[in-house]
GROMACS .gro file of C-alpha atoms in nm:
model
  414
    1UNK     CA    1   4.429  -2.501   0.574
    2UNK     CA    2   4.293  -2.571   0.209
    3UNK     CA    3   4.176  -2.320  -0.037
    4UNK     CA    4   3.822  -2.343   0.054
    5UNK     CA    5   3.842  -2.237   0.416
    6UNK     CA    6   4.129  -2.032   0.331
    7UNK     CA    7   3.881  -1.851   0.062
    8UNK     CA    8   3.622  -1.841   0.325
    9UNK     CA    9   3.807  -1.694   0.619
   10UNK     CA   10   3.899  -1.458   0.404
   11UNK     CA   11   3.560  -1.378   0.241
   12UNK     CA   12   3.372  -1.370   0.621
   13UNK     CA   13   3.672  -1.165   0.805
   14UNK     CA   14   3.538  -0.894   1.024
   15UNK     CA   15   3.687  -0.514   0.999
   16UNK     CA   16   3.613  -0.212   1.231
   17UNK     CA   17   3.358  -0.003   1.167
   18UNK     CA   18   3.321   0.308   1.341
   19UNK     CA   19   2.955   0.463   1.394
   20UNK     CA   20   2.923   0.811   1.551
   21UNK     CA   21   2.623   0.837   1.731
   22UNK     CA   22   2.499   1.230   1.672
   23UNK     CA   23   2.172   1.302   1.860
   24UNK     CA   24   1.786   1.188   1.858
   25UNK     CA   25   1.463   1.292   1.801
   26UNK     CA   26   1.222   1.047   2.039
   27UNK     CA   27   0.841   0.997   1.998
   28UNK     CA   28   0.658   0.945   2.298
   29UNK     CA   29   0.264   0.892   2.312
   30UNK     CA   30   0.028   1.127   2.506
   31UNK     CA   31   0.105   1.486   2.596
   32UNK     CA   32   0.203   1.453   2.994
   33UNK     CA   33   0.463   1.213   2.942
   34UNK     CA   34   0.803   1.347   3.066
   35UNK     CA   35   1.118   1.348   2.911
   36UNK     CA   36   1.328   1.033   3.042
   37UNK     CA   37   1.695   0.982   3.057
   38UNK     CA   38   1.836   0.808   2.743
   39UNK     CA   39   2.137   0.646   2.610
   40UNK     CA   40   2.202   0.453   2.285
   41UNK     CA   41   2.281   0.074   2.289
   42UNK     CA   42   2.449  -0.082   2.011
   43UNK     CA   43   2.573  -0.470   1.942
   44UNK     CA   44   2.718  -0.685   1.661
   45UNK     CA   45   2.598  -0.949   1.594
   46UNK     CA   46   2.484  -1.048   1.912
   47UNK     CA   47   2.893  -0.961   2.056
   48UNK     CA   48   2.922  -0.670   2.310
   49UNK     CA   49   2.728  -0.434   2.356
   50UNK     CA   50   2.857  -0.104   2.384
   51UNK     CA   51   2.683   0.221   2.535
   52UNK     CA   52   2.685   0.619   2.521
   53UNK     CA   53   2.690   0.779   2.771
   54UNK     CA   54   2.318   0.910   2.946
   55UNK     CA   55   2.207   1.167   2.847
   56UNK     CA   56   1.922   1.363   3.129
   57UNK     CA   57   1.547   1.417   3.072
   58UNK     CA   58   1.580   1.521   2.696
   59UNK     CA   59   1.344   1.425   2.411
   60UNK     CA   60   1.604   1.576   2.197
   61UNK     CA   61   1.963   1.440   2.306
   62UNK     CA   62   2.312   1.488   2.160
   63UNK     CA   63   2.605   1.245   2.216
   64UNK     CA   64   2.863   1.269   1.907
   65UNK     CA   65   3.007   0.954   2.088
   66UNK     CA   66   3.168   0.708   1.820
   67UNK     CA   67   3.125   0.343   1.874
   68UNK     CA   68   3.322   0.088   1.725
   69UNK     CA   69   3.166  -0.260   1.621
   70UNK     CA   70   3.342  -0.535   1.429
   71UNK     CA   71   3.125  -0.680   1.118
   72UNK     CA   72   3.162  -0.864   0.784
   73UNK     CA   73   2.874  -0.805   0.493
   74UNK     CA   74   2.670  -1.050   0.654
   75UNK     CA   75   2.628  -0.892   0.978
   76UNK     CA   76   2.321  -0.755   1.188
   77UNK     CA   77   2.363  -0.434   1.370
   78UNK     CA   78   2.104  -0.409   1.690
   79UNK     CA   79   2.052  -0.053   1.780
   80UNK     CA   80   1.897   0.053   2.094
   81UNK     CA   81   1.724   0.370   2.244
   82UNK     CA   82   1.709   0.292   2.634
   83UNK     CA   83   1.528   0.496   2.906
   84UNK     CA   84   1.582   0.506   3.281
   85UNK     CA   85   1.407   0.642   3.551
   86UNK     CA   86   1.471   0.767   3.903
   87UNK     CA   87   1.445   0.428   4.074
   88UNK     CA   88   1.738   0.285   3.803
   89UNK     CA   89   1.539   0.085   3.612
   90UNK     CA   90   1.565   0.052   3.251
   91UNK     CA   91   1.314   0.012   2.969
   92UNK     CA   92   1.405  -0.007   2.558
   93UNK     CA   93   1.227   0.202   2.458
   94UNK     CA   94   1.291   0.199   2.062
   95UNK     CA   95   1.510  -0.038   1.864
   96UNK     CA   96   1.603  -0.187   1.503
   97UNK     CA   97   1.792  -0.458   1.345
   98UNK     CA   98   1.984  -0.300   1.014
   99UNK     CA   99   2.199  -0.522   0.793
  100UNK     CA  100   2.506  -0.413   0.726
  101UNK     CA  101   2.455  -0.534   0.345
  102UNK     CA  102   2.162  -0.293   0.319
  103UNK     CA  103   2.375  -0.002   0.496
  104UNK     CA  104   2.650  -0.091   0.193
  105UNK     CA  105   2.406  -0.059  -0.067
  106UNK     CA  106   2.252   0.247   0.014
  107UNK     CA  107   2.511   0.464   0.195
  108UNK     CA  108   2.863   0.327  -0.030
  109UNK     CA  109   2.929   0.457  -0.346
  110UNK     CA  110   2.821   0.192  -0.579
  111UNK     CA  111   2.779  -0.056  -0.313
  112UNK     CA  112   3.192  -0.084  -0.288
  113UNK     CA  113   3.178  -0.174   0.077
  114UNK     CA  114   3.369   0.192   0.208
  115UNK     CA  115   3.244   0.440   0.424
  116UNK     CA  116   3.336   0.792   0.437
  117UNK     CA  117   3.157   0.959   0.671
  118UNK     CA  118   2.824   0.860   0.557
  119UNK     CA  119   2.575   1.000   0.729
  120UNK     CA  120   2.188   0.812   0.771
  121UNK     CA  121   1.888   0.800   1.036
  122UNK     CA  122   1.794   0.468   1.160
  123UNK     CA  123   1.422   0.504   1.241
  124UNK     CA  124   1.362   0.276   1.578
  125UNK     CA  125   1.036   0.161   1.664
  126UNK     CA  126   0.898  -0.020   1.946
  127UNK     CA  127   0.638  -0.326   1.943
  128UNK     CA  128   0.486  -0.255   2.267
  129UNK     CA  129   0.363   0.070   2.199
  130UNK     CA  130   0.366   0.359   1.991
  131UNK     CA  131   0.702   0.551   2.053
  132UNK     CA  132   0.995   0.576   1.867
  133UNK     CA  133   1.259   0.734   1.789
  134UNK     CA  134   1.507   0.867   1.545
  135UNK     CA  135   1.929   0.868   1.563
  136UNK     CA  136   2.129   1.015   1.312
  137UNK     CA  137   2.474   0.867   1.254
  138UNK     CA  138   2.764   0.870   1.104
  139UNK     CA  139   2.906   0.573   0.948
  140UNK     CA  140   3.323   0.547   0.864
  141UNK     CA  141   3.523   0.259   0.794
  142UNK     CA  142   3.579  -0.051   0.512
  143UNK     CA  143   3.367  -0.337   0.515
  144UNK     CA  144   3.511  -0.634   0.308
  145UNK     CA  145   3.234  -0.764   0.016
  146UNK     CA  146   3.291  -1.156  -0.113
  147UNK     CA  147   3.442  -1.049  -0.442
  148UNK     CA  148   3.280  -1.290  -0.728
  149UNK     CA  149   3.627  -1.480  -0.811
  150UNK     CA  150   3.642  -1.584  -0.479
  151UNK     CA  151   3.263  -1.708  -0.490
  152UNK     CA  152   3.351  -1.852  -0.779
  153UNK     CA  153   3.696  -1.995  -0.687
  154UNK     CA  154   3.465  -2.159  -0.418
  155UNK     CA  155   3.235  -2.336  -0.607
  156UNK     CA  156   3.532  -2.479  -0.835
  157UNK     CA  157   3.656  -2.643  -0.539
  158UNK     CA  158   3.345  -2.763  -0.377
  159UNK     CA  159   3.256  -2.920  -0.743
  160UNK     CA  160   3.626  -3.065  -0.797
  161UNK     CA  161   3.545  -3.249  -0.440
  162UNK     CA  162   3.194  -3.404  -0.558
  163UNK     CA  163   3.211  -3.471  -0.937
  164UNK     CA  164   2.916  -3.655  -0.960
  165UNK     CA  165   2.708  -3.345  -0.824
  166UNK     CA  166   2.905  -3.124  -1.078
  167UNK     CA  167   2.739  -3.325  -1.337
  168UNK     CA  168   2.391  -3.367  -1.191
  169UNK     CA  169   2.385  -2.996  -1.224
  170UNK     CA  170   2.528  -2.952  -1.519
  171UNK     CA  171   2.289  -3.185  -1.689
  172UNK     CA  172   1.980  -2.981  -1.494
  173UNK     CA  173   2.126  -2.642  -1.634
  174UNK     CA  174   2.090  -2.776  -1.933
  175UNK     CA  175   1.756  -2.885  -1.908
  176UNK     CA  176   1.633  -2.564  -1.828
  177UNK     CA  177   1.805  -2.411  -2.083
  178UNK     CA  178   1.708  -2.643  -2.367
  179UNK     CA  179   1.489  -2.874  -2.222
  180UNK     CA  180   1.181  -2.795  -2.038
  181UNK     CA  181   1.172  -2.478  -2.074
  182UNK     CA  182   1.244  -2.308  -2.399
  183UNK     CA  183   1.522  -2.033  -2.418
  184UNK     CA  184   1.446  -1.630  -2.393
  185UNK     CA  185   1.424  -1.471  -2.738
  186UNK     CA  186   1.714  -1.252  -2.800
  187UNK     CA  187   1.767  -0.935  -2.635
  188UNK     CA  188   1.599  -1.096  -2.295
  189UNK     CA  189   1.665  -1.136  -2.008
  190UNK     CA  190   1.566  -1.322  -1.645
  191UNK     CA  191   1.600  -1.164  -1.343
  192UNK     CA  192   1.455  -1.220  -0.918
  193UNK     CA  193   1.346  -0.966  -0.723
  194UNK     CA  194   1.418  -0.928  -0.368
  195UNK     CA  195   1.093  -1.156  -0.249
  196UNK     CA  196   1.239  -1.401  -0.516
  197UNK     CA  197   0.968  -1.363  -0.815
  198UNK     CA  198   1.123  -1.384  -1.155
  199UNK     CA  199   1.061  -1.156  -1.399
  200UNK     CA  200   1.213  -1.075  -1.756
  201UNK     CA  201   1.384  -0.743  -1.885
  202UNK     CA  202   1.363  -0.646  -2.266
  203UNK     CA  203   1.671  -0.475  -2.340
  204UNK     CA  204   1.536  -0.358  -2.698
  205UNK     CA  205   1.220  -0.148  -2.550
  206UNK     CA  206   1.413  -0.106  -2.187
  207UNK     CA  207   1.048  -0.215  -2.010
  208UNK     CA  208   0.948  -0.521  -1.745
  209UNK     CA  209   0.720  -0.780  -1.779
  210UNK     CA  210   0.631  -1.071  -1.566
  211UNK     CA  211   0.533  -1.323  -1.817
  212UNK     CA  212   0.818  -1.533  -2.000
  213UNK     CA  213   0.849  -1.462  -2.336
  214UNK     CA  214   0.840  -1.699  -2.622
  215UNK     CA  215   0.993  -1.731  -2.962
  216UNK     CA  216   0.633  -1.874  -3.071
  217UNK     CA  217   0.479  -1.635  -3.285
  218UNK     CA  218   0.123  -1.528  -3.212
  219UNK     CA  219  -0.180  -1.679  -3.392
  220UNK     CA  220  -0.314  -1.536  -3.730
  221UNK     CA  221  -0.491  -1.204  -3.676
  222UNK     CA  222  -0.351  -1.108  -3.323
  223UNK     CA  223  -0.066  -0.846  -3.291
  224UNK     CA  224   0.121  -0.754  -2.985
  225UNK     CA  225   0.072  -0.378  -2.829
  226UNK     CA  226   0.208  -0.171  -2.544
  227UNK     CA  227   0.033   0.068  -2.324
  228UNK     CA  228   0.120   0.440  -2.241
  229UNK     CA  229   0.281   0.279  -1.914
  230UNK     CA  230   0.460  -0.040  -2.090
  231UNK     CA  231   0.205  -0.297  -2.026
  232UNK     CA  232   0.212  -0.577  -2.289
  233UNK     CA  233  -0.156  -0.613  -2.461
  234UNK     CA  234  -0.282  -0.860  -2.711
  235UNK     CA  235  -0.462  -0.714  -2.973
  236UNK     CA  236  -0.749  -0.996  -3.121
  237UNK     CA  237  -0.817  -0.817  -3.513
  238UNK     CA  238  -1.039  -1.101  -3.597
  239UNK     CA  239  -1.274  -1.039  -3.334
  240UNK     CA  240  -1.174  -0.676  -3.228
  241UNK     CA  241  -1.081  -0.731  -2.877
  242UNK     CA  242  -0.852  -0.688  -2.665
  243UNK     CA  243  -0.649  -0.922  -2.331
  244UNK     CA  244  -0.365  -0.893  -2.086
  245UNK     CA  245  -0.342  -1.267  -2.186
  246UNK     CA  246  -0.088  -1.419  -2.450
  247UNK     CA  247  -0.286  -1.628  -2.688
  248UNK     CA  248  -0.199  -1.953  -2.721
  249UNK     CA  249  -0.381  -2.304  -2.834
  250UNK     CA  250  -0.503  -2.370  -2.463
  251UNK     CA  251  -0.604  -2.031  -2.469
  252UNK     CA  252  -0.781  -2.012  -2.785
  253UNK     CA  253  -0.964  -2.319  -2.714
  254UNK     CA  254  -1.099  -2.238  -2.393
  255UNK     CA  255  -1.271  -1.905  -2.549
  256UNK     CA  256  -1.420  -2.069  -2.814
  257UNK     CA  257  -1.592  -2.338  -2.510
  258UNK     CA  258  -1.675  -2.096  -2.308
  259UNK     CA  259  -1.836  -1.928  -2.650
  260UNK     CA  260  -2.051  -2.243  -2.726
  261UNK     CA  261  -2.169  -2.298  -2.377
  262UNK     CA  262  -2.308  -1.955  -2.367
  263UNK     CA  263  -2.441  -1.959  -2.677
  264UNK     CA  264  -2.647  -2.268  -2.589
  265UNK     CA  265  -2.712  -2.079  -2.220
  266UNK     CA  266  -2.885  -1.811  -2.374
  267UNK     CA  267  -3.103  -2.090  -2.606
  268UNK     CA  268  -3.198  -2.307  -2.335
  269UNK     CA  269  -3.309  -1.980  -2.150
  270UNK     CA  270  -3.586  -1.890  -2.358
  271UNK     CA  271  -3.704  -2.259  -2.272
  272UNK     CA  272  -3.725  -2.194  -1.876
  273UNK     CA  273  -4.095  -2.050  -1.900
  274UNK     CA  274  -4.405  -2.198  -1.899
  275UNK     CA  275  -4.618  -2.132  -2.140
  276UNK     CA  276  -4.396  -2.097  -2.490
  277UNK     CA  277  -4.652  -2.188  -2.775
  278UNK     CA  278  -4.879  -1.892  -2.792
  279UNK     CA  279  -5.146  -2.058  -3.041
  280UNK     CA  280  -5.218  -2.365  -2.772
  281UNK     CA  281  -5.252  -2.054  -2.479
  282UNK     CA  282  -5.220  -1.704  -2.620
  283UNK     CA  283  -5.121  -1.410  -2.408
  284UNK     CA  284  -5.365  -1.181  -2.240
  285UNK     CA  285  -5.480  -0.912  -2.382
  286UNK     CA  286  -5.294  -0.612  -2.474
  287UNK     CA  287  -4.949  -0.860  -2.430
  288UNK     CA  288  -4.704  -0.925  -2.723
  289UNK     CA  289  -4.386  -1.130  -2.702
  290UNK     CA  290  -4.064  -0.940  -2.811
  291UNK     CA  291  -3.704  -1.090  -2.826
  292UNK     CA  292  -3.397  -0.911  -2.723
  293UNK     CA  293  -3.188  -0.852  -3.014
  294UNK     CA  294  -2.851  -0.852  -2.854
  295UNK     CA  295  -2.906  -1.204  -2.663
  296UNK     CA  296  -3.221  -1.362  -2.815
  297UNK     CA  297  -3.406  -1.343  -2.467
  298UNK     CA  298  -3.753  -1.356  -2.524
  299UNK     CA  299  -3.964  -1.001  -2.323
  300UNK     CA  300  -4.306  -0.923  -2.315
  301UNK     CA  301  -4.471  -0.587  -2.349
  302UNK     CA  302  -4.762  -0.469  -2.213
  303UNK     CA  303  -4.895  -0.166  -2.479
  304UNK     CA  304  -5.206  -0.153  -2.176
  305UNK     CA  305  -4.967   0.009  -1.933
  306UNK     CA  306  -4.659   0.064  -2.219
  307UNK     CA  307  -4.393  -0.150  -1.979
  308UNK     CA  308  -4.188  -0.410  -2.011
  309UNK     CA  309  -4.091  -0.743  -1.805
  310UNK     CA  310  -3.890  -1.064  -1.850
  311UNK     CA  311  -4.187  -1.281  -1.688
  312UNK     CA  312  -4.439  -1.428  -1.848
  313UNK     CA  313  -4.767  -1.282  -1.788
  314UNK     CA  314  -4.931  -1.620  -1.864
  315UNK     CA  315  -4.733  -1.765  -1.591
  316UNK     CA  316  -4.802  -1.523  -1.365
  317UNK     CA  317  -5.150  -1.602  -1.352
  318UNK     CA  318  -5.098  -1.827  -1.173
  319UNK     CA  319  -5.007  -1.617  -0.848
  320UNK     CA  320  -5.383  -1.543  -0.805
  321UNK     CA  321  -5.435  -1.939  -0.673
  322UNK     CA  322  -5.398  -1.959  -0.355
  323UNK     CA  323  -5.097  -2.124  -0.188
  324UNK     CA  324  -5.076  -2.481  -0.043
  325UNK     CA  325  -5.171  -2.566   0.284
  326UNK     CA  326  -4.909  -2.459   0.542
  327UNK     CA  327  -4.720  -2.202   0.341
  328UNK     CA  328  -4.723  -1.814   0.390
  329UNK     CA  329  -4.547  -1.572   0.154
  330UNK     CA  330  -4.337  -1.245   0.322
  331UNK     CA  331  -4.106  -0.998   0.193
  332UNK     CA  332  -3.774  -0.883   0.283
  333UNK     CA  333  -3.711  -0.534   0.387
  334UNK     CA  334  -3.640  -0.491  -0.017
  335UNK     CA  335  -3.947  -0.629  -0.144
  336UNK     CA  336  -3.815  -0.950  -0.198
  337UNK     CA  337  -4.121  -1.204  -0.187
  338UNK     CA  338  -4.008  -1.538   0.024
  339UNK     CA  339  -4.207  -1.829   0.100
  340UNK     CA  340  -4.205  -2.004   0.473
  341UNK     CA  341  -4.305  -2.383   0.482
  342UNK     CA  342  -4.414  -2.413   0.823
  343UNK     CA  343  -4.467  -2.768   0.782
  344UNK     CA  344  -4.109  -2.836   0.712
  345UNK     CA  345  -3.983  -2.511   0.891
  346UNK     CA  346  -3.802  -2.444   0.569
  347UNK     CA  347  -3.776  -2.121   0.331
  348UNK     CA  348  -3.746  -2.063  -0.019
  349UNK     CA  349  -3.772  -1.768  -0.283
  350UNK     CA  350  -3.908  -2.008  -0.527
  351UNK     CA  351  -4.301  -1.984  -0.518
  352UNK     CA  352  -4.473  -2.354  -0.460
  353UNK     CA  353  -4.733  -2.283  -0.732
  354UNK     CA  354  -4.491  -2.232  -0.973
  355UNK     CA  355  -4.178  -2.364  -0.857
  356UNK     CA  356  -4.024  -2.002  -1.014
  357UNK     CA  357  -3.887  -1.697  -0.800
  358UNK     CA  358  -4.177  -1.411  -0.796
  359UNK     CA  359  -4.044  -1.073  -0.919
  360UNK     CA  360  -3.987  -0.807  -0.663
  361UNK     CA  361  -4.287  -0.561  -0.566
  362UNK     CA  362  -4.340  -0.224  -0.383
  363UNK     CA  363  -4.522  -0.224  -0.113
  364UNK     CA  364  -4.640   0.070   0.040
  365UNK     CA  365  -4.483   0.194   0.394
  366UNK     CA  366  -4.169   0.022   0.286
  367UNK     CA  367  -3.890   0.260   0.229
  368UNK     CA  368  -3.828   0.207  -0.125
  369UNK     CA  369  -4.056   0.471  -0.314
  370UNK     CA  370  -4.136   0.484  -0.652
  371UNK     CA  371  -3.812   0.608  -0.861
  372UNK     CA  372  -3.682   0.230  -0.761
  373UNK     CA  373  -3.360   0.339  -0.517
  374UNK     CA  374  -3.042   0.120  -0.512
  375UNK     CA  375  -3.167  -0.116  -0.278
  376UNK     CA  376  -3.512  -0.222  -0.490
  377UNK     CA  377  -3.199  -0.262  -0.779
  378UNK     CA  378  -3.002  -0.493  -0.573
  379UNK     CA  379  -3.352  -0.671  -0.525
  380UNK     CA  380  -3.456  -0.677  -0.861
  381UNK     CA  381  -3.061  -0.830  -0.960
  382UNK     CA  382  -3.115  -1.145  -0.703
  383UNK     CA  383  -3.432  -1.200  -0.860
  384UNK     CA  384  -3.276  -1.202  -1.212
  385UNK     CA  385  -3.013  -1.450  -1.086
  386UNK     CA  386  -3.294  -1.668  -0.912
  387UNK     CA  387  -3.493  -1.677  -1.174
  388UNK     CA  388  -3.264  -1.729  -1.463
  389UNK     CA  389  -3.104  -2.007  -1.367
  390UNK     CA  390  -2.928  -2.238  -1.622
  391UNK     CA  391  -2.876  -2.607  -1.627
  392UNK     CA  392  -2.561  -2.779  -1.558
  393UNK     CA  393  -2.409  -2.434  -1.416
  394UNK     CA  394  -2.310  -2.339  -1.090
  395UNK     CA  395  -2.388  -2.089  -0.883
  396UNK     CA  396  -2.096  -1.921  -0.655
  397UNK     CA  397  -2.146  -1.694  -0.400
  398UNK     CA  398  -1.816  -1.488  -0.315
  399UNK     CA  399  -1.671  -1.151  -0.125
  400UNK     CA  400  -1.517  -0.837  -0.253
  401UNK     CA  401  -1.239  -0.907  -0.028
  402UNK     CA  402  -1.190  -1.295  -0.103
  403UNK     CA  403  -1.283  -1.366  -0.430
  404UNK     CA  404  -1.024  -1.572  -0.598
  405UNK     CA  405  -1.051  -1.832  -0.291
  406UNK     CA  406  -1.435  -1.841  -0.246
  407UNK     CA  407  -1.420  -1.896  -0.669
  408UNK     CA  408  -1.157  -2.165  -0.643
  409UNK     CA  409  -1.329  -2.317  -0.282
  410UNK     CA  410  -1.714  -2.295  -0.483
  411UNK     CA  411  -1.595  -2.482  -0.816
  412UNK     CA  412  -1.369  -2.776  -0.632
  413UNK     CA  413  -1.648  -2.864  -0.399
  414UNK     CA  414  -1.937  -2.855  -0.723
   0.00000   0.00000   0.00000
């Protein structure tokens, strides 16, 4: 036998464990259901399966029966509640899988592998239904662990036997370290979880994070902040502002894009209405054109009535034609005005005598009243959106629940 298997035999060798099975607590659904007769079923890794003895019409039994399975760290445990009734049949009626690696870690003093009358509740549940059950035991015995020489003794001899991977991998550690990816700063360090994400411990501050740190130092005017729970922020001095996000050139460069096209958004805006030289056709009377000082939006205030809209009055003038043959205007139950085509059998919020969205109205009888509820809000947002549309941008419609993937779905098929 070489020193591999020899390692491996030694590593995977199965030692008695003794579980003492000391009574149950069972769930069953409904109120009339009567107490069955139970016993507990347990197996090792699919080896025999060994019983207590039944115990009669209880929902609360007691054994104190000790079973004793053979297992190595890598074994699976399959415990069993199992009911019979008069007529002999039988019927699980709770079970669960545990790992004996999980049992080590949580019921062995620092995970060493030895039992000393440890003493847990496995928690069966059934997939049929809703009953369950659970069984205290009592756990004694050693269970070997693969010590970290050996694993390691292991891997020397597998490599001695194929050089040429020994260097492959070598080479690729390497690479990682020093190559590709740059190394952790000092003090750092990365670690998996148990789903396998990676994420990187600070020893200095003794906090998480799951971005990789870098050794680059941040651009001029940004400074590096934690929260009161140990979240890393980015503080931006030059602009006063704030991001979970690490600033970098990419970074820095998409900001100052997305900067420039809204910038020229809001611009191009004030060029979506119709009439925008007042001295070829001035405003009615008692109108005067304002401009939003925050974005530049041009308003217009009506000192007649002392409101204020976003439409042009000038434009809506036009409303009082009437519409082309075969069309009809509605309104949602918000007060949304729509227009039906019936020569095309189409629909469309934009109005065919403009070509614009009309704003939403109150109409009496519907249930919207006059101190404009949350639904004439909701109307009066789509018709913002409608109406303020911007070249070369794209519209995407997405859910509360899925809105990463209608975002990404929306901008691959524009």
């Amino acid at each position: 036998m070489s020193a591999n298997s020899q390692a491996n035999s030694t590593a995977l060798a199965k030692t008695t464990l003794s579980i003492t099975v000391v009574r149950g607590k069972i769930q069953l659904p409904g109120f009339f259901n009567k107490a069955p007769d139970v016993y507990v079923a347990i197996c090792a890794d699919d080896g025999e399966t060994k019983n207590t003895s039944v115990r009669l019409k209880s929902l609360l039994p007691e054994w104190n029966e000790t079973i004793n399975v053979n297992v190595n760290e890598s074994s699976l445990i399959n415990v069993q509640l199992i009911g019979k009734n008069k007529r002999g049949e039988e019927d699980v009626i709770a079970s669960k899988v545990v790992k004996v690696s999980s049992m080590i870690r949580k019921e062995t003093r620092n995970g060493n592998g030895k039992f000393v009358d440890a003493k847990s509740t496995i928690c069966l549940t059934s997939n049929k239904d809703n009953r369950a059950a659970d069984i205290k035991i009592i756990v004694n015995g050693i269970v070997h662990k693969r010590r970290q020489s050996e694993a390691a003794g292991t891997d020397a001899t597998s490599n001695h036997q194929r050089p040429m991977a020994s260097s492959v991998n070598s080479n690729r550690d390497l690479n990682v370290t020093s190559g590709d990816m740059e190394p952790l700063p000092p003090n750092w360090e990365e670690r998996t979880n148990e789903v396998g994400r990676k994420y990187y411990v600070d020893h200095t501050t003794q906090s998480t994070t799951w971005e990789r740190p870098t050794n680059r130092p941040l651009p001029a005017g940004w400074e590096i902040r934690r929260d009161p729970r140990g979240r890393v922020y980015y503080v931006d001095h030059n602009e006063k502002k704030t991001t979970w996000q690490r600033p970098t050139a990419d970074f820095l460069a998409a900001h100052d894009q997305w900067q420039t096209n809204r910038d020229q958004a809001i611009v191009s805006m004030g060029g979506r209405f119709l009439h925008n030289n007042e001295e070829v056709d001035p405003l009615p009377d008692g109108w005067a054109r304002r401009e939003d000082p925050q974005s530049g939006r041009p308003y217009f205030v009506n000192h007649i009535t002392k409101t204020t809209q976003w439409a042009d009055p000038r434009a809506m003038s036009q409303l009082d034609s009437a519409l082309p043959s075969g069309w009809e205007m509605r309104f949602t139950k918000d007060g949304v005005p729509f227009f039906i085509d019936h020569n095309t059998k189409t629909t469309t919020y934009d109005d065919p005598r403009t070509g614009r969205p009309i704003e939403p109205v109150y109409i009496a009888g519907m249930h919207m009243g006059a101190d404009r509820t949350f639904k004439w809000k909701i109307a009066q947002f789509r018709y913002l959106c409608l109406s303020n549309g911007v070249p070369n941008h794209v519209k995407l419609t997405v859910s509360r629940n899925n809105m990463f993937e209608d975002s990404f779905q929306g901008k691959t098929s524009a």
